[in-house]
Amino acid sequence: MKTISESRCYGGTQGVYCHSSAATGCDMTFGLYLPPEAENEAVPLVWYLSGLTCTHENAMVKAGAQKWAAQEGVALVFPDTSPRGEGVPDDPSNYALGQGAGFYVNATEDPWAANFRMWDYITEDLPRVLFSAFPLDEGRQSIMGHSMGGHGALTIAMSFPGRFRSVSAFAPITHPTASDWGRKQLLAYLGPDEAKWAPHDSVLLMRKRGFDGPMLIDQGASDQFLEALKPEALAEAMMARRQQGIFRMQQGYDHSYFFVSTFMEEHMAFHANALYA
């Protein structure tokens, strides 16, 4: 693992690191914020999964999360959203496919299958690096995300019972098997068998098994992508399952990081409450 940078931040350290990934077959970059407490003990970890077109840097710079992570005494990891680099396939004509648009799945179709294994990267590869190299408490993890990253956070949380104590999302892609933000990507990455798509749809997972902890979903009511996100489908599925959780429509807010940063304090407090329970 290579250290790209480390900067003092709210008494802790905001680092950026690069490592060779077996899952994606290329070098991957991630950001990690460690609060002041990490100098003396292992601290809980919150995962933040970013959305389409983002790298590790977007939320790290724009979300304002470090202040609240320092206040709550938790670490924050900001993974990249896809494999990158020379030889990694891409679709420059479509921002919603290829580099920057990994959709947190393990691709099985060419040309994506060799590198686009973001599910394994987030659930197996990067955790090995984090828990071996940094003072993090593997037994206390939570996960959150925005848009495509909200989709990833919800599907991963529901697929690994017991791993995450809480999950939250900002404007998640909730029902990709029924959305233009999903069907095209799932077809490209996973092929035409829609049975293979179902494990990557949070609405279907909520109907099937739900999440074994508290959930917090924030959706901007003025989000320009509401039709693609389908928040009402997730809200209905949560109600039908009687899922422990909160679903909020935030009037006047759109899909941007202005929205995310506005409610980041509440999301960090929500996760800290679960992690320190």
Coordinates of C-alpha atoms in Angstrom, one line a residue:
M1 CA 0.0 0.0 0.0
K2 CA 1.2 3.5 -0.9
T3 CA 0.5 6.6 1.0
I4 CA -0.5 9.4 -1.4
S5 CA -1.2 12.1 1.2
E6 CA -2.0 12.5 4.9
S7 CA -3.3 15.8 6.3
R8 CA -4.3 16.9 9.8
C9 CA -8.1 17.4 9.9
Y10 CA -10.3 18.2 13.0
G11 CA -7.6 16.7 15.2
G12 CA -7.4 13.5 13.2
T13 CA -5.9 12.5 9.9
Q14 CA -7.4 12.5 6.4
G15 CA -5.3 10.1 4.3
V16 CA -5.4 9.0 0.7
Y17 CA -3.9 5.6 -0.2
C18 CA -3.4 3.4 -3.2
H19 CA -3.1 -0.4 -3.3
S20 CA -3.1 -3.2 -5.8
S21 CA -6.4 -4.9 -5.8
A22 CA -6.9 -8.6 -6.6
A23 CA -10.6 -8.1 -7.1
T24 CA -10.3 -5.4 -9.8
G25 CA -7.0 -6.4 -11.2
C26 CA -5.6 -2.8 -11.0
D27 CA -4.5 -0.2 -8.5
M28 CA -7.3 1.3 -6.4
T29 CA -7.3 4.6 -4.5
F30 CA -9.3 5.3 -1.3
G31 CA -9.6 8.0 1.3
L32 CA -9.6 7.2 5.0
Y33 CA -10.4 9.7 7.8
L34 CA -9.2 8.6 11.3
P35 CA -10.5 10.6 14.3
P36 CA -8.2 11.7 17.2
E37 CA -9.1 8.6 19.2
A38 CA -7.4 6.3 16.6
E39 CA -4.1 7.4 18.0
N40 CA -4.8 5.3 21.1
E41 CA -7.4 2.6 20.2
A42 CA -9.2 0.9 17.4
V43 CA -12.2 2.9 16.4
P44 CA -15.5 2.1 14.6
L45 CA -15.7 2.4 10.8
V46 CA -18.3 4.0 8.6
W47 CA -18.2 3.2 4.9
Y48 CA -19.2 6.0 2.4
L49 CA -20.0 4.7 -1.1
S50 CA -20.2 7.4 -3.7
G51 CA -22.3 7.9 -6.8
L52 CA -22.0 8.0 -10.6
T53 CA -19.0 9.8 -12.0
C54 CA -17.4 10.2 -8.6
T55 CA -14.0 9.1 -7.3
H56 CA -12.8 8.6 -3.8
E57 CA -12.4 12.4 -3.6
N58 CA -15.9 13.8 -4.1
A59 CA -17.4 13.0 -0.8
M60 CA -14.1 13.4 1.0
V61 CA -13.9 17.0 -0.1
K62 CA -17.6 18.0 -0.5
A63 CA -19.6 16.2 2.2
G64 CA -18.2 17.9 5.2
A65 CA -18.2 14.5 7.0
Q66 CA -14.9 14.7 8.8
K67 CA -16.1 17.3 11.3
W68 CA -18.9 15.0 12.4
A69 CA -16.7 11.9 12.3
A70 CA -14.2 13.6 14.6
Q71 CA -17.1 14.7 16.9
E72 CA -18.5 11.1 17.1
G73 CA -15.1 9.3 17.3
V74 CA -15.6 7.2 14.1
A75 CA -13.4 6.6 11.1
L76 CA -14.7 7.1 7.5
V77 CA -13.6 5.3 4.4
F78 CA -14.2 6.7 0.9
P79 CA -13.6 4.0 -1.7
D80 CA -13.5 4.7 -5.4
T81 CA -16.6 3.9 -7.5
S82 CA -14.9 1.7 -10.1
P83 CA -11.6 0.3 -11.4
R84 CA -9.5 2.7 -13.4
G85 CA -6.4 2.9 -15.5
E86 CA -4.8 1.9 -18.7
G87 CA -6.4 -1.3 -20.0
V88 CA -9.5 -1.0 -17.9
P89 CA -12.6 -0.9 -20.2
D90 CA -14.7 2.2 -20.4
D91 CA -17.6 3.7 -22.4
P92 CA -16.7 7.4 -22.9
S93 CA -20.1 8.0 -24.6
N94 CA -22.1 7.0 -21.5
Y95 CA -21.3 8.4 -18.0
A96 CA -23.5 5.8 -16.4
L97 CA -21.4 2.8 -17.6
G98 CA -17.7 2.0 -17.3
Q99 CA -15.2 3.9 -15.3
G100 CA -16.9 5.9 -12.5
A101 CA -20.0 3.7 -12.8
G102 CA -19.1 0.3 -11.2
F103 CA -22.6 -0.1 -9.6
Y104 CA -21.1 -2.3 -6.9
V105 CA -21.6 -5.6 -8.7
N106 CA -19.3 -8.3 -9.9
A107 CA -19.5 -8.1 -13.7
T108 CA -19.8 -11.4 -15.6
E109 CA -20.0 -10.0 -19.2
D110 CA -17.3 -8.9 -21.5
P111 CA -15.5 -6.5 -21.6
W112 CA -16.3 -5.7 -18.0
A113 CA -15.8 -9.1 -16.2
A114 CA -12.0 -8.9 -15.8
N115 CA -12.0 -5.7 -13.8
F116 CA -15.5 -4.6 -12.7
R117 CA -15.8 -6.6 -9.5
M118 CA -16.7 -3.8 -7.2
W119 CA -18.9 -6.1 -5.0
D120 CA -15.8 -8.2 -4.1
Y121 CA -13.7 -5.1 -3.8
I122 CA -15.9 -3.4 -1.2
T123 CA -16.9 -6.6 0.7
E124 CA -13.6 -8.5 0.7
D125 CA -10.6 -6.9 -0.8
L126 CA -10.6 -3.4 0.7
P127 CA -11.7 -4.6 4.2
R128 CA -8.6 -6.9 4.3
V129 CA -6.4 -3.8 3.6
L130 CA -8.2 -1.6 6.1
F131 CA -8.3 -3.9 9.1
S132 CA -4.7 -5.1 8.6
A133 CA -3.2 -1.6 8.2
F134 CA -5.2 0.8 10.4
P135 CA -6.5 0.9 14.0
L136 CA -10.1 0.0 13.1
D137 CA -12.6 -2.1 15.0
E138 CA -13.9 -4.8 12.6
G139 CA -16.8 -5.6 14.9
R140 CA -18.2 -2.1 14.7
Q141 CA -19.0 -1.1 11.1
S142 CA -21.8 0.9 9.5
I143 CA -22.4 1.8 5.9
M144 CA -23.9 4.7 3.9
G145 CA -23.9 6.1 0.4
H146 CA -25.3 8.6 -2.1
S147 CA -27.2 7.8 -5.3
M148 CA -25.4 4.8 -7.0
G149 CA -23.5 4.5 -3.7
G150 CA -26.8 4.5 -1.8
H151 CA -27.8 1.5 -3.9
G152 CA -24.5 -0.2 -3.1
A153 CA -24.8 0.6 0.7
L154 CA -28.3 -0.8 0.9
T155 CA -27.7 -4.0 -1.1
I156 CA -24.5 -4.8 0.7
A157 CA -25.9 -4.1 4.1
M158 CA -28.9 -6.4 3.5
S159 CA -26.6 -9.1 2.0
F160 CA -24.2 -9.4 4.9
P161 CA -26.4 -9.9 8.1
G162 CA -24.5 -9.0 11.2
R163 CA -21.7 -7.1 9.5
F164 CA -23.1 -3.6 9.7
R165 CA -24.9 -2.1 12.7
S166 CA -26.7 0.6 10.7
V167 CA -27.2 1.7 7.1
S168 CA -28.2 5.0 5.6
A169 CA -28.5 6.6 2.2
F170 CA -28.9 9.9 0.4
A171 CA -31.1 9.7 -2.7
P172 CA -30.3 6.0 -3.4
I173 CA -31.1 4.2 -6.6
T174 CA -33.6 1.9 -4.9
H175 CA -35.1 -0.2 -7.7
P176 CA -32.6 -0.6 -10.5
T177 CA -34.3 -3.7 -12.0
A178 CA -37.2 -1.3 -12.8
S179 CA -35.3 1.9 -13.7
D180 CA -33.3 3.3 -16.6
W181 CA -30.6 3.9 -13.9
G182 CA -30.1 0.2 -13.5
R183 CA -31.5 -2.0 -16.2
K184 CA -29.0 -0.9 -18.8
Q185 CA -26.1 -1.3 -16.4
L186 CA -27.2 -4.6 -15.0
L187 CA -27.7 -5.9 -18.5
A188 CA -24.3 -4.8 -19.6
Y189 CA -22.5 -6.1 -16.4
L190 CA -24.5 -9.2 -15.6
G191 CA -26.2 -10.3 -18.8
P192 CA -29.9 -10.8 -19.8
D193 CA -30.8 -13.2 -17.0
E194 CA -32.8 -10.9 -14.6
A195 CA -32.6 -13.5 -11.8
K196 CA -28.9 -12.4 -11.5
W197 CA -30.0 -8.8 -11.1
A198 CA -32.3 -9.3 -8.1
P199 CA -29.5 -9.5 -5.4
H200 CA -28.6 -5.9 -6.5
D201 CA -32.0 -4.3 -6.0
S202 CA -32.7 -2.9 -2.6
V203 CA -36.5 -3.0 -3.0
L204 CA -36.4 -6.7 -3.8
L205 CA -34.0 -7.4 -1.0
M206 CA -36.2 -5.4 1.4
R207 CA -39.2 -7.5 0.4
K208 CA -37.2 -10.7 0.8
R209 CA -35.2 -10.2 4.0
G210 CA -34.9 -6.6 5.1
F211 CA -32.0 -5.3 7.3
D212 CA -31.2 -6.5 10.8
G213 CA -30.7 -3.0 12.2
P214 CA -31.8 0.6 11.9
M215 CA -32.0 2.4 8.5
L216 CA -32.1 6.1 7.6
I217 CA -33.1 7.3 4.1
D218 CA -33.1 10.9 3.0
Q219 CA -34.5 11.9 -0.4
G220 CA -34.7 15.4 -1.8
A221 CA -38.2 16.2 -3.0
S222 CA -36.8 18.4 -5.8
D223 CA -34.3 15.8 -7.0
Q224 CA -34.1 16.0 -10.8
F225 CA -33.6 12.2 -10.9
L226 CA -36.7 11.1 -8.9
E227 CA -38.2 9.0 -11.7
A228 CA -35.0 7.0 -12.0
L229 CA -34.4 6.7 -8.2
K230 CA -37.9 5.4 -7.4
P231 CA -37.9 6.2 -3.7
E232 CA -41.5 5.4 -3.3
A233 CA -40.8 1.8 -4.1
L234 CA -38.4 1.5 -1.2
A235 CA -40.6 3.4 1.2
E236 CA -43.5 1.0 0.4
A237 CA -41.3 -2.1 0.8
M238 CA -40.0 -0.8 4.2
M239 CA -43.6 -0.3 5.4
A240 CA -44.7 -3.7 4.2
R241 CA -41.8 -5.4 6.1
R242 CA -42.2 -3.1 9.1
Q243 CA -38.5 -2.4 8.8
Q244 CA -36.9 -0.5 11.6
G245 CA -36.0 2.8 10.0
I246 CA -36.8 6.3 8.9
F247 CA -37.6 7.5 5.4
R248 CA -37.6 11.3 4.9
M249 CA -38.6 13.5 1.9
Q250 CA -36.6 16.7 2.3
Q251 CA -38.6 19.5 0.6
G252 CA -36.7 21.8 -1.8
Y253 CA -33.5 19.6 -1.9
D254 CA -32.0 18.2 -5.1
H255 CA -29.4 15.5 -5.9
S256 CA -26.3 17.5 -5.2
Y257 CA -23.7 17.5 -2.4
F258 CA -25.4 20.6 -1.0
F259 CA -28.2 18.2 -0.1
V260 CA -25.7 15.5 1.2
S261 CA -23.7 18.0 3.3
T262 CA -26.9 19.5 4.8
F263 CA -27.9 16.2 6.4
M264 CA -24.5 14.6 7.0
E265 CA -24.4 15.6 10.7
E266 CA -27.6 13.7 11.3
H267 CA -26.4 10.6 9.4
M268 CA -23.1 10.5 11.3
A269 CA -24.9 10.9 14.6
F270 CA -27.3 8.1 13.6
H271 CA -24.4 5.7 12.8
A272 CA -22.5 6.7 15.9
N273 CA -25.5 5.9 18.1
A274 CA -25.6 2.3 16.6
L275 CA -21.8 1.9 16.7
Y276 CA -21.5 2.9 20.4
A277 CA -24.6 1.3 21.6

